[in-house]
Coordinates of C-alpha atoms and ligand atoms in Angstrom, one line a residue:
M1 CA 83.1 112.9 78.1
K2 CA 86.8 112.9 77.8
K3 CA 89.4 110.8 79.8
V4 CA 93.1 110.7 80.1
R5 CA 95.5 108.6 82.1
V6 CA 98.7 110.2 83.0
F7 CA 101.8 109.4 84.9
A8 CA 104.1 111.8 86.8
P9 CA 107.5 110.7 88.3
A10 CA 108.9 110.9 91.8
S11 CA 111.6 113.7 92.3
I12 CA 114.3 114.9 94.6
A13 CA 114.2 118.6 95.3
N14 CA 117.2 120.8 96.4
M15 CA 119.9 118.6 94.7
G16 CA 122.2 119.5 97.6
C17 CA 123.1 123.3 97.3
G18 CA 119.9 124.1 95.1
F19 CA 117.6 125.1 97.9
D20 CA 114.3 125.6 96.1
V21 CA 116.0 126.0 92.6
I22 CA 117.3 122.7 91.5
G23 CA 115.4 119.2 91.4
L24 CA 115.8 116.0 89.7
A25 CA 113.2 113.4 88.3
L26 CA 113.5 109.8 89.0
D27 CA 112.6 106.8 86.6
E28 CA 109.7 104.5 86.9
V29 CA 108.4 105.4 90.4
G30 CA 105.6 108.0 90.4
D31 CA 101.8 108.7 90.5
I32 CA 99.1 107.5 87.9
L33 CA 95.9 109.4 87.7
E34 CA 92.9 109.0 85.5
I35 CA 90.9 112.2 84.9
T36 CA 87.6 112.7 83.2
A37 CA 86.0 115.8 82.2
S38 CA 82.2 116.0 81.4
E39 CA 79.6 118.7 81.5
G40 CA 78.8 120.4 84.8
D41 CA 80.9 122.2 87.6
G42 CA 82.4 120.0 90.4
L43 CA 85.3 117.8 91.5
T44 CA 85.6 114.2 92.9
I45 CA 88.7 112.3 94.0
T46 CA 88.5 108.6 94.3
N47 CA 91.5 106.8 95.8
E48 CA 92.0 103.2 94.2
T49 CA 95.3 102.6 96.0
D50 CA 96.2 101.4 99.5
V51 CA 98.0 104.5 100.2
P52 CA 96.2 106.8 102.6
I53 CA 95.0 110.2 101.2
P54 CA 92.9 112.9 102.9
E55 CA 89.3 112.2 102.8
D56 CA 88.4 116.0 102.6
I57 CA 89.2 116.9 99.0
E58 CA 90.1 120.5 100.4
K59 CA 93.1 118.9 101.8
N60 CA 94.2 117.0 98.7
V61 CA 96.9 118.7 96.6
I62 CA 95.0 117.7 93.3
T63 CA 92.1 120.1 94.4
P64 CA 93.9 123.5 93.9
V65 CA 95.7 122.4 90.8
V66 CA 92.4 121.4 89.0
R67 CA 90.7 124.7 90.2
S68 CA 93.7 126.9 89.1
F69 CA 93.8 125.2 85.9
L70 CA 90.1 125.7 85.1
K71 CA 90.5 129.3 86.3
K72 CA 93.4 130.0 84.0
I73 CA 91.5 128.8 80.9
G74 CA 88.3 130.3 81.9
Q75 CA 86.1 127.1 81.9
K76 CA 83.9 125.1 84.0
A77 CA 83.5 121.4 84.0
Q78 CA 82.8 118.4 86.1
I79 CA 86.2 116.7 86.8
D80 CA 86.4 113.3 88.3
V81 CA 90.0 112.1 89.2
T82 CA 90.9 108.4 90.0
I83 CA 94.3 107.9 92.0
C84 CA 95.4 104.6 90.5
E85 CA 99.0 104.6 91.7
K86 CA 100.6 106.8 94.5
I87 CA 103.9 107.4 96.1
Y88 CA 103.7 107.1 99.9
P89 CA 103.3 110.6 101.4
G90 CA 106.3 111.7 103.3
S91 CA 108.6 109.4 101.6
G92 CA 110.9 112.3 100.6
I93 CA 110.6 111.7 96.9
G94 CA 108.2 114.3 96.0
S95 CA 104.8 112.4 96.7
S96 CA 102.7 115.7 96.8
A97 CA 104.5 116.9 93.7
A98 CA 103.9 113.7 91.7
S99 CA 100.0 114.0 92.2
S100 CA 100.2 117.9 91.6
A101 CA 102.2 117.5 88.3
A102 CA 100.0 114.5 87.1
A103 CA 96.9 116.6 87.8
A104 CA 98.1 119.8 86.1
F105 CA 99.5 117.8 83.1
G106 CA 96.6 115.5 82.7
M107 CA 94.1 118.5 82.8
N108 CA 96.2 120.3 80.1
E109 CA 96.0 117.1 77.9
L110 CA 92.5 116.9 78.5
F111 CA 91.7 120.3 77.4
G112 CA 93.8 120.2 74.3
C113 CA 97.0 121.8 75.7
P114 CA 96.0 125.3 76.1
L115 CA 99.0 126.0 78.6
S116 CA 102.7 126.0 78.1
E117 CA 104.9 123.6 80.0
E118 CA 105.8 126.4 82.4
E119 CA 102.2 127.3 83.0
V120 CA 101.6 123.7 83.7
V121 CA 104.4 123.9 86.4
V122 CA 102.7 126.9 87.9
C123 CA 99.4 125.0 88.2
A124 CA 101.3 122.0 89.9
M125 CA 102.8 124.6 92.5
E126 CA 99.4 125.3 93.8
G127 CA 99.4 121.7 95.2
E128 CA 103.0 122.1 96.6
N129 CA 101.7 125.3 98.3
L130 CA 98.8 123.5 100.0
A131 CA 101.3 120.7 101.1
S132 CA 104.0 122.7 102.4
G133 CA 102.9 126.4 102.7
G134 CA 105.4 127.6 100.0
Y135 CA 105.3 127.9 96.3
H136 CA 108.6 126.0 95.5
A137 CA 108.8 124.2 92.1
D138 CA 112.0 122.1 92.7
N139 CA 109.8 119.0 92.8
A140 CA 106.9 120.0 90.6
A141 CA 109.1 121.2 87.6
P142 CA 111.2 117.9 87.3
A143 CA 108.0 116.0 87.8
V144 CA 106.4 117.8 84.9
M145 CA 109.6 118.2 82.6
G146 CA 111.9 115.3 83.5
G147 CA 115.5 115.5 84.0
I148 CA 117.4 118.1 86.2
V149 CA 115.6 121.4 86.2
L150 CA 117.0 124.8 87.4
I151 CA 114.5 127.4 88.6
R152 CA 116.5 130.4 87.7
G153 CA 113.8 132.8 88.8
Y154 CA 110.2 132.5 90.3
E155 CA 108.9 135.9 89.4
P156 CA 108.2 135.1 86.6
L157 CA 108.9 131.4 86.8
D158 CA 112.0 130.7 84.5
L159 CA 112.9 127.0 84.2
I160 CA 116.1 125.6 82.6
Q161 CA 116.5 122.0 81.8
L162 CA 120.0 120.9 82.6
P163 CA 121.7 118.0 80.9
V164 CA 121.9 114.6 83.1
P165 CA 125.3 113.4 82.2
G166 CA 126.4 109.8 82.5
N167 CA 124.5 107.0 84.2
F168 CA 123.4 108.7 87.4
Y169 CA 121.4 106.7 90.0
C170 CA 120.1 107.8 93.3
A171 CA 120.0 105.5 96.5
V172 CA 117.2 107.1 98.6
V173 CA 116.4 106.1 102.1
H174 CA 113.1 106.9 103.7
P175 CA 113.6 106.5 107.6
H176 CA 110.3 106.2 109.6
I177 CA 110.6 109.6 111.1
V178 CA 108.0 112.2 110.6
V179 CA 109.1 115.6 109.6
T180 CA 106.7 117.6 107.6
T181 CA 107.9 120.0 104.9
K182 CA 106.1 122.8 106.7
E183 CA 108.0 122.2 109.9
A184 CA 111.4 121.8 108.0
R185 CA 110.7 125.1 106.2
E186 CA 109.8 126.9 109.5
I187 CA 113.0 125.9 111.2
L188 CA 115.1 127.7 108.5
P189 CA 116.5 131.3 109.5
K190 CA 115.0 134.1 107.4
A191 CA 118.4 135.4 106.6
V192 CA 121.5 133.6 105.5
P193 CA 125.0 135.0 106.6
M194 CA 127.0 136.4 103.8
H195 CA 129.8 133.9 104.1
D196 CA 127.4 131.0 103.7
A197 CA 125.6 132.7 100.9
V198 CA 129.0 133.0 99.0
R199 CA 129.9 129.4 99.4
Q200 CA 126.2 128.4 98.4
W201 CA 126.2 130.4 95.2
G202 CA 129.7 129.3 94.3
N203 CA 128.3 125.6 94.7
V204 CA 125.2 126.2 92.6
G205 CA 127.3 127.6 89.9
G206 CA 129.9 124.7 90.2
L207 CA 126.9 122.3 90.1
V208 CA 125.4 123.7 86.9
A209 CA 128.8 123.9 85.2
G210 CA 129.5 120.2 86.2
L211 CA 126.4 119.2 84.7
C212 CA 126.7 121.1 81.5
T213 CA 130.3 119.9 81.0
G214 CA 129.8 116.4 82.2
N215 CA 132.5 116.8 85.0
I216 CA 131.3 114.3 87.4
S217 CA 133.7 115.1 90.3
L218 CA 132.7 118.9 90.0
I219 CA 129.1 117.8 90.4
G220 CA 129.9 115.7 93.5
H221 CA 131.9 118.4 95.3
S222 CA 129.6 121.2 94.6
M223 CA 126.6 119.5 96.1
Q224 CA 127.3 120.8 99.8
D225 CA 124.4 122.7 101.2
Y226 CA 125.2 125.7 103.7
V227 CA 121.7 127.0 103.7
A228 CA 119.2 124.3 104.7
E229 CA 121.2 121.2 105.8
P230 CA 122.9 122.6 108.8
Y231 CA 119.4 123.2 110.3
R232 CA 117.6 120.2 109.0
K233 CA 120.2 117.5 109.7
Q234 CA 119.2 117.4 113.4
F235 CA 116.2 115.4 112.4
I236 CA 118.2 112.8 111.0
P237 CA 120.3 110.7 113.5
G238 CA 124.0 110.0 112.8
F239 CA 123.7 112.2 109.5
D240 CA 127.4 113.1 109.3
E241 CA 128.7 109.7 110.3
L242 CA 126.3 108.4 107.4
R243 CA 127.7 110.8 104.8
G244 CA 131.3 109.6 105.7
K245 CA 130.4 106.0 105.1
I246 CA 128.4 106.9 101.9
L247 CA 131.4 108.9 100.4
K248 CA 133.8 106.2 101.3
A249 CA 131.7 103.9 99.3
G250 CA 132.3 105.9 96.1
A251 CA 129.0 108.1 96.0
L252 CA 129.5 111.5 94.6
A253 CA 127.4 113.1 97.3
M254 CA 125.0 112.5 100.0
N255 CA 122.3 115.1 100.9
I256 CA 118.8 115.4 102.4
S257 CA 116.0 114.6 99.9
G258 CA 114.0 117.7 99.7
S259 CA 113.0 118.8 103.1
G260 CA 113.8 115.3 104.6
P261 CA 113.7 113.1 106.6
S262 CA 114.7 111.1 103.4
V263 CA 118.4 111.0 102.4
F264 CA 119.9 110.3 98.9
A265 CA 123.1 109.4 97.5
L266 CA 124.0 110.5 94.1
C267 CA 126.0 107.9 92.3
D268 CA 127.4 107.5 88.8
N269 CA 126.7 104.0 88.4
K270 CA 124.2 101.3 89.7
Q271 CA 126.7 99.1 91.5
V272 CA 127.8 102.1 93.8
A273 CA 124.1 103.0 94.2
D274 CA 123.3 99.5 95.3
K275 CA 126.1 99.6 97.8
A276 CA 125.0 103.0 99.1
G277 CA 121.5 101.7 99.4
K278 CA 122.7 99.0 101.8
I279 CA 124.6 101.4 103.9
L280 CA 121.7 103.7 104.3
K281 CA 119.5 100.8 105.3
D282 CA 122.0 99.4 107.7
H283 CA 122.4 102.7 109.3
F284 CA 119.0 103.1 110.1
D285 CA 118.5 99.4 111.2
A286 CA 121.4 99.8 113.6
L287 CA 119.3 102.8 115.2
E288 CA 116.3 100.6 115.3
I289 CA 114.4 103.0 112.9
G290 CA 112.4 101.4 110.1
S291 CA 113.2 102.5 106.7
E292 CA 112.6 101.8 103.0
V293 CA 115.3 102.2 100.4
Y294 CA 114.9 102.8 96.6
V295 CA 117.6 102.7 94.1
V296 CA 116.4 104.5 91.1
K297 CA 117.8 105.9 87.9
V298 CA 117.7 109.8 87.4
S299 CA 115.4 110.1 84.4
N300 CA 114.9 112.5 81.5
K301 CA 111.4 111.6 81.4
G302 CA 108.8 113.8 83.0
A303 CA 105.0 113.7 83.2
K304 CA 103.5 111.6 80.2
L305 CA 100.1 110.7 78.8
T306 CA 99.4 106.9 78.7
H307 CA 96.0 106.8 77.5
I308 CA 93.2 109.2 76.1
T309 CA 89.6 108.5 75.3
I310 CA 87.7 111.3 73.6
Ligands
HSE401 N1 112.8 122.9 98.3 C1 111.7 122.5 99.3 C2 112.3 122.4 100.7 C3 111.4 121.0 98.7 O1 113.6 122.0 100.7 O2 111.7 122.9 101.6 C4 110.4 120.3 99.6 O3 110.4 119.1 99.3

């Protein structure tokens, strides 16, 4: 019997203009799984946290990840997973990706690392597909690799780790409004008008250039999204007014976190991030919408092994 204990961090998908192609990892917050492999052929998932997860393992994102890993390496095993820490589902900071990334990374460690980092991300994407009905990697890739990751292509998956300049913090608010990723994807039009596409790829280029050269103001003004935000912001009351207040407080940008309804403010220091966090909280309090706020550093650390027993 072999056992690993692994951590995978929370993440923010899209990073403004990078719909489905740019995501970042957050520090400290994340999921912890213990995974045991023994002789046999089966899977159990035990939840030791207070966070509700589906009782039917077919609905748990860990299941397709474990199965696709075993299929890829052509082995059978009895796998027992214990969820020791879990980000609240729907919090908008990559809850399903943290579980999927921890499962994929943990399985790879357990079996002696037969898969490359990109293949681990591909396994983690099976969990994202179950959760959202789409194979996007902009939470799963940073949750495995850490830092800010560009998904240059999906066929085949081509992942590029971008530098995290300065001292970046995100203030993230999770308002108690329910919007599933499936819904938030379904409302998007199937085609993007050329004018918006041109503005969007200009911004994606600007964001990547800003990150690579450490040009903080270029990063901030490149983070406007013309593809998903115009359709999704209707789920977030007072979105434009809130952004005005956040930018006035000195944040570099404010965008929807992944598919929402969470919103994040990107800041280049902790003081501004704390201030932004308070504005985010006050905004939803004034609307009598409950919320949680996190102020977290953008992290270069991805999934990691914290313990192994062989
Ligand atoms: N890129 C995905 C979306 C992220 O925006 O639908 C989901 O968290």
